[in-house]
CSV table of C-alpha atoms and ligand atoms in Angstrom, one decimal:
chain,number,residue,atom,x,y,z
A,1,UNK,CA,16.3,-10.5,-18.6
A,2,UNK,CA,15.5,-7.7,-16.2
A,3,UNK,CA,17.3,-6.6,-13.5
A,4,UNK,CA,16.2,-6.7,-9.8
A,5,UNK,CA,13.9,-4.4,-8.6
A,6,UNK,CA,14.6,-2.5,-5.3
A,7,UNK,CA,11.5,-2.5,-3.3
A,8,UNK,CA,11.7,1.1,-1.3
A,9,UNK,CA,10.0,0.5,1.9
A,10,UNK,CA,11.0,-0.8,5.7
A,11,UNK,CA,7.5,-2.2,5.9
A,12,UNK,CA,8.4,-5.9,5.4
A,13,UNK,CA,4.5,-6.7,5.0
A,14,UNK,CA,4.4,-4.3,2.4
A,15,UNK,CA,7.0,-6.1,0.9
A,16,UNK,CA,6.1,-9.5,1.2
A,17,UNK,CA,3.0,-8.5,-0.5
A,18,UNK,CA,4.7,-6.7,-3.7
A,19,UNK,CA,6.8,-9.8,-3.8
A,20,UNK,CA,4.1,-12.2,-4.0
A,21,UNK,CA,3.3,-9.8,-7.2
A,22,UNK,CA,6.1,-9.6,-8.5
A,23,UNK,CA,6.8,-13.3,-8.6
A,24,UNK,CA,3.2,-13.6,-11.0
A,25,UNK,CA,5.5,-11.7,-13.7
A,26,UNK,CA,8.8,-13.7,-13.0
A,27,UNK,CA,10.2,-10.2,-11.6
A,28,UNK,CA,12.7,-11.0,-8.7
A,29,UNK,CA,12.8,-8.3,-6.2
A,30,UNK,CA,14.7,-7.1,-2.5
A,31,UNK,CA,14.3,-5.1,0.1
A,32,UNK,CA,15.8,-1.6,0.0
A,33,UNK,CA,15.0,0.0,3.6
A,34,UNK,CA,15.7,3.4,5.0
A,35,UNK,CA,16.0,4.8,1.4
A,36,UNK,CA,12.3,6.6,1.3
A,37,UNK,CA,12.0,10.0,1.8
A,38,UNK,CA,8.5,11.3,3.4
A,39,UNK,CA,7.0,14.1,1.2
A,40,UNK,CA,4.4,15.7,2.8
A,41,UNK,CA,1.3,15.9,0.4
A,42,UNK,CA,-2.7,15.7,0.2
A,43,UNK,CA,-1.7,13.2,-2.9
A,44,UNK,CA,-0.5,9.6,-2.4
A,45,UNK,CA,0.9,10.1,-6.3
A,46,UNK,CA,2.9,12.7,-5.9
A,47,UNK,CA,4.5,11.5,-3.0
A,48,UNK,CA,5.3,8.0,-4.5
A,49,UNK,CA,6.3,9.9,-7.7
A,50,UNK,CA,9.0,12.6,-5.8
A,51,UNK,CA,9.9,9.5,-3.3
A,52,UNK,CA,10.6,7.4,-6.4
A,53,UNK,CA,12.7,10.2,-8.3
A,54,UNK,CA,14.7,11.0,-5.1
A,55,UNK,CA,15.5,6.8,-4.0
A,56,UNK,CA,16.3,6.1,-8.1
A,57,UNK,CA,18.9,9.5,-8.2
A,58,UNK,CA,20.4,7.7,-4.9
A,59,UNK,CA,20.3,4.1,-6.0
A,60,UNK,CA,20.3,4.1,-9.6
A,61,UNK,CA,19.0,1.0,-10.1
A,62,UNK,CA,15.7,0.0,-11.0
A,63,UNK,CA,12.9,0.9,-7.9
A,64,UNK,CA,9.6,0.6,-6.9
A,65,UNK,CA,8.0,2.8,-4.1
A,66,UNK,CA,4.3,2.1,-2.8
A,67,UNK,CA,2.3,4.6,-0.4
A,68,UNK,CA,-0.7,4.1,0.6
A,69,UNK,CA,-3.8,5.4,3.4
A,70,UNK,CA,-7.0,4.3,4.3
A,71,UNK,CA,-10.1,6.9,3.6
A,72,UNK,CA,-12.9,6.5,5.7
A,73,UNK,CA,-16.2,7.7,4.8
A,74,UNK,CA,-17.5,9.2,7.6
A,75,UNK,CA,-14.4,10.6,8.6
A,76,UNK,CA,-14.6,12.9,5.2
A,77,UNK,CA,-11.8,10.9,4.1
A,78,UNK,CA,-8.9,11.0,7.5
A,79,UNK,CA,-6.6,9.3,7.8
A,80,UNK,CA,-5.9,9.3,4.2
A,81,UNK,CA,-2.2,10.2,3.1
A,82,UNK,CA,-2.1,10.6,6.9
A,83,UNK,CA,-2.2,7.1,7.9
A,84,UNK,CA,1.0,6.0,8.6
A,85,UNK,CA,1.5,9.2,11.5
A,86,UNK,CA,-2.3,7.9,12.4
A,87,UNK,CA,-1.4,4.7,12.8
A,88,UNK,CA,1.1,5.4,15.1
A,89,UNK,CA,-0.1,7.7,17.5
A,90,UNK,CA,-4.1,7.1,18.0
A,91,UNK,CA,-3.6,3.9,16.4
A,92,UNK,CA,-6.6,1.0,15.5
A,93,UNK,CA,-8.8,1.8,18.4
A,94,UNK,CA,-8.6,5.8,18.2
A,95,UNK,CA,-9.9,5.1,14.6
A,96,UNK,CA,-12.7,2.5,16.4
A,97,UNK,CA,-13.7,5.5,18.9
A,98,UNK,CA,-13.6,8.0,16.0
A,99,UNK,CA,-16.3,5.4,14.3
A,100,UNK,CA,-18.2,5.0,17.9
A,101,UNK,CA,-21.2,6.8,16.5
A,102,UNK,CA,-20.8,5.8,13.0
A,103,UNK,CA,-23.7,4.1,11.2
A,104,UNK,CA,-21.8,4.5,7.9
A,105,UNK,CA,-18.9,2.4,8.0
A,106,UNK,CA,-17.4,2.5,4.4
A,107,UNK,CA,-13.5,3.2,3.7
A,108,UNK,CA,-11.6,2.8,1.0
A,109,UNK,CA,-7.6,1.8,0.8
A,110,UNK,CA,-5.5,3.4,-1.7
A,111,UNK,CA,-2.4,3.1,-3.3
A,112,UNK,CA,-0.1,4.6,-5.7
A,113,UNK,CA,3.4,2.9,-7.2
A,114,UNK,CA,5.9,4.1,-9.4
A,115,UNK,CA,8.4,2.3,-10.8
A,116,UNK,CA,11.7,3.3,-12.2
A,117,UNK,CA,13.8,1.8,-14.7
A,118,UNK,CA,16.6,2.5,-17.2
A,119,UNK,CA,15.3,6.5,-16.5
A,120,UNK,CA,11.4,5.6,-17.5
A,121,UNK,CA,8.6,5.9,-14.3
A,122,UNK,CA,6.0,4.1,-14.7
A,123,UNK,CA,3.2,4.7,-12.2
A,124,UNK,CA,-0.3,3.5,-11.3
A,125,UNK,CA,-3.1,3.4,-8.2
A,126,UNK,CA,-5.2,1.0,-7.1
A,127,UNK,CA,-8.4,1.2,-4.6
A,128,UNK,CA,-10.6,-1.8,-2.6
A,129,UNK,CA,-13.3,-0.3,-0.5
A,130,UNK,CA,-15.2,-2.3,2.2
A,131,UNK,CA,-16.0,-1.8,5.7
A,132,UNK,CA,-14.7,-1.1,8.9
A,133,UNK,CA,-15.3,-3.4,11.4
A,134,UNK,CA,-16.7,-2.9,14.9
A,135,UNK,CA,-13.6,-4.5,16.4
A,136,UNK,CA,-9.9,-5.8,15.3
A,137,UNK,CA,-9.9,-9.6,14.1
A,138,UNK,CA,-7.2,-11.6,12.6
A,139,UNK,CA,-3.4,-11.8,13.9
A,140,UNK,CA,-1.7,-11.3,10.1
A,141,UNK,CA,-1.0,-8.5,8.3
A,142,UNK,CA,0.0,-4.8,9.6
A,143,UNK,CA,-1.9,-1.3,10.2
A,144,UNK,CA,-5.1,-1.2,9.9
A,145,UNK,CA,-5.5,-4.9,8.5
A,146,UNK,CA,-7.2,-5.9,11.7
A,147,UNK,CA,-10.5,-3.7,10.8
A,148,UNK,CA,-10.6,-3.9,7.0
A,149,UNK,CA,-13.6,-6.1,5.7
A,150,UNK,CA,-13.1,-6.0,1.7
A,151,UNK,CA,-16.0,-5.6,-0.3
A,152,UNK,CA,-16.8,-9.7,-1.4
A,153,UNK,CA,-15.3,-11.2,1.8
A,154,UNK,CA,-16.6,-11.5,5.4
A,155,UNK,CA,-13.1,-11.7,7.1
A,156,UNK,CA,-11.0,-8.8,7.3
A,157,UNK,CA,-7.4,-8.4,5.8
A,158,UNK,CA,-5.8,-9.8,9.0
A,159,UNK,CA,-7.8,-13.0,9.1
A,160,UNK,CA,-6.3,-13.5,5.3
A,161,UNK,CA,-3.0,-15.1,3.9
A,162,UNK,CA,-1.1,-12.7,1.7
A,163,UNK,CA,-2.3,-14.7,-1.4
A,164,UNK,CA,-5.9,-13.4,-0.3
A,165,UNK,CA,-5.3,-10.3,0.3
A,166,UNK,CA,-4.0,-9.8,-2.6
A,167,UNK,CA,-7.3,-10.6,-4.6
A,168,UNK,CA,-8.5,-7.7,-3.3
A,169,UNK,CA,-5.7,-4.9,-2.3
A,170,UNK,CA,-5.2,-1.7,-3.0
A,171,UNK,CA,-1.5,-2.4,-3.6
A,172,UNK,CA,-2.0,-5.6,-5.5
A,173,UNK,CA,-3.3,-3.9,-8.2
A,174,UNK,CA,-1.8,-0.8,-8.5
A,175,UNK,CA,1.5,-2.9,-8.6
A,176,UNK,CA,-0.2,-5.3,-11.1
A,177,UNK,CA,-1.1,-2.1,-13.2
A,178,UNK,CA,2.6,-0.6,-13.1
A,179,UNK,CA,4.1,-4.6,-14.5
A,180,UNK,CA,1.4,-4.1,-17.2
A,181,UNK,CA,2.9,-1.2,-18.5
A,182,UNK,CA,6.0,-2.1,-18.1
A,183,UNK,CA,5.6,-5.4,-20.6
A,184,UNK,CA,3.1,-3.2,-22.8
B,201,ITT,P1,7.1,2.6,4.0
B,201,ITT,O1,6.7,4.1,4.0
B,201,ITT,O2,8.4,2.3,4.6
B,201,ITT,O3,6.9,2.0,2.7
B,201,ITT,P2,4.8,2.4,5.8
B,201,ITT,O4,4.2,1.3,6.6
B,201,ITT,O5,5.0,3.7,6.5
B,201,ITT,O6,6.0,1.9,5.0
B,201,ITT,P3,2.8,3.8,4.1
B,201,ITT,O7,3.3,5.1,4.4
B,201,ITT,O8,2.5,3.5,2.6
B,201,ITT,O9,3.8,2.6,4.6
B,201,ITT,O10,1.5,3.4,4.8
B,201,ITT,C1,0.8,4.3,5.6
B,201,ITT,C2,0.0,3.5,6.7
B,201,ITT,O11,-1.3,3.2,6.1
B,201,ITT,C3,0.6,2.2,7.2
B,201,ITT,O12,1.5,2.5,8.3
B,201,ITT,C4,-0.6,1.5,7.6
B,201,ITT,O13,-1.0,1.9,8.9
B,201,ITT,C5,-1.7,2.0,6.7
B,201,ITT,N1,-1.8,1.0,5.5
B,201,ITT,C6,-1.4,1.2,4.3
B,201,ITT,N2,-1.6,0.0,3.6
B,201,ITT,C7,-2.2,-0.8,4.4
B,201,ITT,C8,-2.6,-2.2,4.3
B,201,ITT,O14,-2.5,-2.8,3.1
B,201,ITT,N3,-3.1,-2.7,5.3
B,201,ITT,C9,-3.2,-2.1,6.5
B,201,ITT,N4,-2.8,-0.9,6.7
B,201,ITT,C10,-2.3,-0.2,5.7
């Protein structure tokens, strides 16, 4: 049987959502907060990868660590790995006031996870694109949640239960990619 997997995050969305995941492949999993370091970098893989290497050295027990930004189109790609310092200062409607003019309203979500186990990394990405709405909707969910329309759905990430969302999520299948390998 396989051990439990610490979950590196403090985002407890983000973890919920892994969980959910994890439970598909009988994994059991908990919450290991305060334990990722943020590497700054253009690339959401090598952040997860050196985040992942740093938390296992500290921990050593088997981890998973998730990053992930939202690319916009029309905004050649911002916030991207930026997202999370986005998020917090300008927040949902600087992005909406960004896209004021926009008649292009694709983005993308993206992910990367690595997982680490008995000193093997596993690591994968995952990517949904859609649309960005012209204003929040939906009470669940975190960041940007409120203005994501996934390609397939009219209702945006916040207006979905976790189980939805993770039919179409960037991190749902980047974490379903990493379990893949790891039962290869
Ligand atoms: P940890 O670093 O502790 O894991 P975090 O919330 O800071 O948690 P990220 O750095 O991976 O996580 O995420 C960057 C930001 O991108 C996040 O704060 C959100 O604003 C946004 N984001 C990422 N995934 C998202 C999702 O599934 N739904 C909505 N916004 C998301």
């Amino acid at each position: 049987m396989l051990p439990r997997i610490c979950i590196v995050t403090s985002n407890e969305h983000k973890f919920s959502e892994i969980k959910e995941v994890a439970l598909e492949y009988g994994l059991e999993v908990e919450m290991c907060p305060g334990l990722k370091l943020e590497i700054q970098s253009d690339d959401l893989a090598d952040i997860v990868f050196k985040s992942a290497l740093i938390a296992y050295m500290y921990l050593n027990k088997p981890i998973i660590v998730e990053d992930a930004g939202l690319f916009i189109d029309a905004l050649n790609g911002f916030p991207g790995p930026y997202s999370s310092y986005v998020y917090r200062t300008i927040g949902i409607n600087g992005i909406l006031k960004l896209m004021n003019d926009a008649s292009n309203r694709r983005a993308c979500f993206r992910s990367a996870v690595a997982l680490v186990i008995n000193n093997r990394v596993f690591s994968a990405t995952g990517e949904v694109c859609g649309e960005i709405a012209t204003k929040p909707r939906g009470a669940g969910g975190f960041g940007f949640d409120p203005i994501f329309v996934p390609e397939g759905d009219s209702r945006t990430f916040a207006e979905m239960s976790i189980h939805e969302k993770n039919k179409y999520s960037h991190r749902a299948k980047a974490v379903r990619k990493v379990f893949e390998l790891l039962f290869k």
